[in-house]
Amino acid sequence: MIPTDFRALLLEPEQARAFFIDARDNSAMAEAAASLDFAIARIDLGGCAEKAEALERIAKGLSFPGWFGGNWDALADCLGDLSWLLAPGYLLLIENSGAWHAAQPEEFDTLLAILNEAALEWRERNVAFWALLPLPAEAMEALENAIEPPPDTEGSYSGP
């Protein structure tokens, strides 16, 4: 873990989006968001097998209105609105997502795309919208190792 001023980070709408984080930072991020009066939603995807169940848990975590349609478009609509949950910023802690990610990678990727789109929409209103997916330290390390850094092109020979 790298010591970070989470309050300063959370206040930056330009930086806000969906991120995997080290689970050891979970509580500190929630505390920082609470100190900023952000709306905080803890969404536990542990044991989810289907998209419908994941959407139901997200809807419950964010207190979606009864008109929520239970599909990706309705999720995007609700995340872009949140008029029933007014706050100066938003922090979604999407916990225990690993098994659902492994079982439903395409659905999981769709969720990440919708979360990132919501962050962009809120950014236009100068409001931070964070969706953080805490991972155990070993899973975080594996993820970091799987991401190859771009090749060093400085001083490289590109041919004749």
Short mmCIF file of the C-alpha atoms (twelve columns), coordinates in Angstrom:
data_MODEL
# 
_entry.id   MODEL 
# 
loop_
_atom_site.group_PDB 
_atom_site.id 
_atom_site.type_symbol 
_atom_site.label_atom_id 
_atom_site.label_alt_id 
_atom_site.label_comp_id 
_atom_site.label_asym_id 
_atom_site.label_seq_id 
_atom_site.Cartn_x 
_atom_site.Cartn_y 
_atom_site.Cartn_z 
_atom_site.pdbx_PDB_model_num 
ATOM 1   C CA . MET A 1   0.000   0.000   0.000   1 
ATOM 2   C CA . ILE A 2   1.196   3.493   -0.816  1 
ATOM 3   C CA . PRO A 3   0.211   6.221   1.671   1 
ATOM 4   C CA . THR A 4   -2.262  8.434   -0.146  1 
ATOM 5   C CA . ASP A 5   -4.405  11.397  0.769   1 
ATOM 6   C CA . PHE A 6   -7.671  9.697   -0.134  1 
ATOM 7   C CA . ARG A 7   -9.752  12.819  0.584   1 
ATOM 8   C CA . ALA A 8   -7.831  14.859  -1.998  1 
ATOM 9   C CA . LEU A 9   -8.058  12.034  -4.514  1 
ATOM 10  C CA . LEU A 10  -11.797 11.513  -4.045  1 
ATOM 11  C CA . LEU A 11  -12.473 15.205  -4.641  1 
ATOM 12  C CA . GLU A 12  -11.103 14.977  -8.203  1 
ATOM 13  C CA . PRO A 13  -13.915 14.286  -10.689 1 
ATOM 14  C CA . GLU A 14  -11.323 14.155  -13.470 1 
ATOM 15  C CA . GLN A 15  -9.755  11.089  -11.831 1 
ATOM 16  C CA . ALA A 16  -12.994 9.329   -10.882 1 
ATOM 17  C CA . ARG A 17  -13.943 6.092   -12.642 1 
ATOM 18  C CA . ALA A 18  -14.035 2.353   -11.919 1 
ATOM 19  C CA . PHE A 19  -10.832 1.100   -10.291 1 
ATOM 20  C CA . PHE A 20  -9.573  -2.091  -8.745  1 
ATOM 21  C CA . ILE A 21  -8.034  -1.244  -5.386  1 
ATOM 22  C CA . ASP A 22  -6.181  -3.112  -2.691  1 
ATOM 23  C CA . ALA A 23  -8.800  -4.333  -0.203  1 
ATOM 24  C CA . ARG A 24  -6.586  -3.048  2.611   1 
ATOM 25  C CA . ASP A 25  -7.492  0.488   1.437   1 
ATOM 26  C CA . ASN A 26  -11.235 -0.207  1.507   1 
ATOM 27  C CA . SER A 27  -11.974 1.199   4.966   1 
ATOM 28  C CA . ALA A 28  -9.749  4.249   4.494   1 
ATOM 29  C CA . MET A 29  -11.486 5.098   1.214   1 
ATOM 30  C CA . ALA A 30  -14.918 4.748   2.833   1 
ATOM 31  C CA . GLU A 31  -13.859 6.907   5.793   1 
ATOM 32  C CA . ALA A 32  -12.471 9.587   3.478   1 
ATOM 33  C CA . ALA A 33  -15.686 9.574   1.416   1 
ATOM 34  C CA . ALA A 34  -17.814 9.801   4.564   1 
ATOM 35  C CA . SER A 35  -15.790 12.781  5.789   1 
ATOM 36  C CA . LEU A 36  -16.617 14.497  2.474   1 
ATOM 37  C CA . ASP A 37  -20.352 13.697  2.870   1 
ATOM 38  C CA . PHE A 38  -20.265 11.496  -0.234  1 
ATOM 39  C CA . ALA A 39  -23.030 8.970   -0.734  1 
ATOM 40  C CA . ILE A 40  -21.431 5.590   -0.091  1 
ATOM 41  C CA . ALA A 41  -22.879 2.347   -1.389  1 
ATOM 42  C CA . ARG A 42  -21.437 -1.006  -0.371  1 
ATOM 43  C CA . ILE A 43  -22.433 -3.599  -2.925  1 
ATOM 44  C CA . ASP A 44  -21.507 -7.204  -2.221  1 
ATOM 45  C CA . LEU A 45  -21.389 -9.374  -5.343  1 
ATOM 46  C CA . GLY A 46  -20.229 -12.429 -3.414  1 
ATOM 47  C CA . GLY A 47  -22.090 -15.503 -4.608  1 
ATOM 48  C CA . CYS A 48  -23.598 -13.789 -7.661  1 
ATOM 49  C CA . ALA A 49  -24.033 -16.150 -10.575 1 
ATOM 50  C CA . GLU A 50  -26.185 -14.107 -12.930 1 
ATOM 51  C CA . LYS A 51  -26.428 -10.564 -14.238 1 
ATOM 52  C CA . ALA A 52  -29.938 -10.173 -12.795 1 
ATOM 53  C CA . GLU A 53  -28.687 -10.896 -9.288  1 
ATOM 54  C CA . ALA A 54  -25.780 -8.452  -9.658  1 
ATOM 55  C CA . LEU A 55  -28.158 -5.743  -10.906 1 
ATOM 56  C CA . GLU A 56  -30.520 -6.430  -8.011  1 
ATOM 57  C CA . ARG A 57  -27.702 -5.993  -5.495  1 
ATOM 58  C CA . ILE A 58  -26.543 -2.763  -7.151  1 
ATOM 59  C CA . ALA A 59  -30.128 -1.464  -7.138  1 
ATOM 60  C CA . LYS A 60  -30.502 -2.301  -3.456  1 
ATOM 61  C CA . GLY A 61  -27.131 -0.766  -2.544  1 
ATOM 62  C CA . LEU A 62  -28.031 2.507   -4.248  1 
ATOM 63  C CA . SER A 63  -31.707 2.503   -3.216  1 
ATOM 64  C CA . PHE A 64  -32.878 2.632   -6.823  1 
ATOM 65  C CA . PRO A 65  -36.516 3.670   -7.306  1 
ATOM 66  C CA . GLY A 66  -39.208 1.133   -8.121  1 
ATOM 67  C CA . TRP A 67  -39.092 2.019   -11.815 1 
ATOM 68  C CA . PHE A 68  -35.603 0.471   -12.178 1 
ATOM 69  C CA . GLY A 69  -35.939 -1.966  -15.078 1 
ATOM 70  C CA . GLY A 70  -33.305 -4.497  -14.065 1 
ATOM 71  C CA . ASN A 71  -31.236 -4.291  -17.255 1 
ATOM 72  C CA . TRP A 72  -28.044 -2.562  -18.396 1 
ATOM 73  C CA . ASP A 73  -29.854 0.430   -19.934 1 
ATOM 74  C CA . ALA A 74  -31.845 0.983   -16.738 1 
ATOM 75  C CA . LEU A 75  -28.631 0.748   -14.708 1 
ATOM 76  C CA . ALA A 76  -27.014 3.406   -16.889 1 
ATOM 77  C CA . ASP A 77  -30.096 5.615   -16.529 1 
ATOM 78  C CA . CYS A 78  -30.194 5.301   -12.744 1 
ATOM 79  C CA . LEU A 79  -26.454 5.856   -12.305 1 
ATOM 80  C CA . GLY A 80  -26.712 9.005   -14.394 1 
ATOM 81  C CA . ASP A 81  -29.608 10.327  -12.309 1 
ATOM 82  C CA . LEU A 82  -29.310 9.503   -8.570  1 
ATOM 83  C CA . SER A 83  -31.738 12.350  -7.784  1 
ATOM 84  C CA . TRP A 84  -33.037 10.272  -4.841  1 
ATOM 85  C CA . LEU A 85  -29.505 10.136  -3.407  1 
ATOM 86  C CA . LEU A 86  -28.246 13.708  -3.671  1 
ATOM 87  C CA . ALA A 87  -24.666 14.132  -2.513  1 
ATOM 88  C CA . PRO A 88  -21.543 16.138  -3.380  1 
ATOM 89  C CA . GLY A 89  -19.924 12.918  -4.637  1 
ATOM 90  C CA . TYR A 90  -20.444 9.176   -4.889  1 
ATOM 91  C CA . LEU A 91  -18.417 6.163   -3.826  1 
ATOM 92  C CA . LEU A 92  -19.496 2.660   -4.775  1 
ATOM 93  C CA . LEU A 93  -17.552 -0.128  -3.086  1 
ATOM 94  C CA . ILE A 94  -18.253 -3.197  -5.183  1 
ATOM 95  C CA . GLU A 95  -16.968 -5.993  -3.004  1 
ATOM 96  C CA . ASN A 96  -16.385 -9.693  -3.669  1 
ATOM 97  C CA . SER A 97  -16.669 -9.318  -7.430  1 
ATOM 98  C CA . GLY A 98  -13.985 -11.868 -8.305  1 
ATOM 99  C CA . ALA A 99  -16.133 -14.978 -8.684  1 
ATOM 100 C CA . TRP A 100 -18.764 -13.205 -10.782 1 
ATOM 101 C CA . HIS A 101 -15.994 -11.684 -12.911 1 
ATOM 102 C CA . ALA A 102 -14.518 -15.145 -13.503 1 
ATOM 103 C CA . ALA A 103 -17.917 -16.706 -14.262 1 
ATOM 104 C CA . GLN A 104 -19.345 -13.861 -16.366 1 
ATOM 105 C CA . PRO A 105 -16.407 -11.894 -17.854 1 
ATOM 106 C CA . GLU A 106 -18.432 -10.267 -20.634 1 
ATOM 107 C CA . GLU A 107 -21.181 -9.168  -18.241 1 
ATOM 108 C CA . PHE A 108 -18.531 -7.896  -15.826 1 
ATOM 109 C CA . ASP A 109 -16.880 -5.886  -18.604 1 
ATOM 110 C CA . THR A 110 -20.272 -4.381  -19.471 1 
ATOM 111 C CA . LEU A 111 -20.718 -3.361  -15.832 1 
ATOM 112 C CA . LEU A 112 -17.289 -1.686  -15.806 1 
ATOM 113 C CA . ALA A 113 -18.107 0.174   -19.033 1 
ATOM 114 C CA . ILE A 114 -21.400 1.450   -17.562 1 
ATOM 115 C CA . LEU A 115 -19.678 2.527   -14.339 1 
ATOM 116 C CA . ASN A 116 -17.015 4.397   -16.304 1 
ATOM 117 C CA . GLU A 117 -19.639 6.057   -18.485 1 
ATOM 118 C CA . ALA A 118 -21.499 7.190   -15.352 1 
ATOM 119 C CA . ALA A 119 -18.246 8.657   -14.006 1 
ATOM 120 C CA . LEU A 120 -17.829 10.620  -17.250 1 
ATOM 121 C CA . GLU A 121 -21.398 11.922  -17.061 1 
ATOM 122 C CA . TRP A 122 -20.939 13.050  -13.454 1 
ATOM 123 C CA . ARG A 123 -17.586 14.614  -14.340 1 
ATOM 124 C CA . GLU A 124 -19.429 16.967  -16.731 1 
ATOM 125 C CA . ARG A 125 -21.347 18.191  -13.644 1 
ATOM 126 C CA . ASN A 126 -18.087 18.488  -11.673 1 
ATOM 127 C CA . VAL A 127 -19.137 15.670  -9.341  1 
ATOM 128 C CA . ALA A 128 -16.854 12.755  -8.475  1 
ATOM 129 C CA . PHE A 129 -18.358 9.304   -9.083  1 
ATOM 130 C CA . TRP A 130 -16.097 6.474   -7.980  1 
ATOM 131 C CA . ALA A 131 -16.716 2.747   -8.380  1 
ATOM 132 C CA . LEU A 132 -14.032 0.867   -6.482  1 
ATOM 133 C CA . LEU A 133 -13.581 -2.873  -6.652  1 
ATOM 134 C CA . PRO A 134 -11.468 -4.011  -3.690  1 
ATOM 135 C CA . LEU A 135 -9.296  -7.059  -4.304  1 
ATOM 136 C CA . PRO A 136 -7.271  -9.102  -1.827  1 
ATOM 137 C CA . ALA A 137 -3.583  -8.160  -1.834  1 
ATOM 138 C CA . GLU A 138 -2.536  -11.286 -3.738  1 
ATOM 139 C CA . ALA A 139 -5.185  -10.748 -6.433  1 
ATOM 140 C CA . MET A 140 -4.185  -7.094  -6.731  1 
ATOM 141 C CA . GLU A 141 -0.542  -8.095  -7.130  1 
ATOM 142 C CA . ALA A 142 -1.462  -10.660 -9.800  1 
ATOM 143 C CA . LEU A 143 -3.476  -8.016  -11.651 1 
ATOM 144 C CA . GLU A 144 -0.599  -5.543  -11.518 1 
ATOM 145 C CA . ASN A 145 1.833   -8.209  -12.769 1 
ATOM 146 C CA . ALA A 146 -0.517  -9.112  -15.630 1 
ATOM 147 C CA . ILE A 147 -0.446  -5.550  -16.935 1 
ATOM 148 C CA . GLU A 148 2.682   -5.163  -18.976 1 
ATOM 149 C CA . PRO A 149 4.215   -1.700  -19.035 1 
ATOM 150 C CA . PRO A 150 4.551   -0.120  -22.475 1 
ATOM 151 C CA . PRO A 151 7.855   -0.910  -24.165 1 
ATOM 152 C CA . ASP A 152 10.638  1.601   -23.639 1 
ATOM 153 C CA . THR A 153 10.990  3.245   -27.029 1 
ATOM 154 C CA . GLU A 154 13.610  5.782   -26.003 1 
ATOM 155 C CA . GLY A 155 16.782  5.087   -27.907 1 
ATOM 156 C CA . SER A 156 15.337  2.076   -29.695 1 
ATOM 157 C CA . TYR A 157 16.179  1.368   -33.284 1 
ATOM 158 C CA . SER A 158 13.155  1.333   -35.571 1 
ATOM 159 C CA . GLY A 159 14.803  0.046   -38.722 1 
ATOM 160 C CA . PRO A 160 16.382  1.495   -41.859 1 
# 
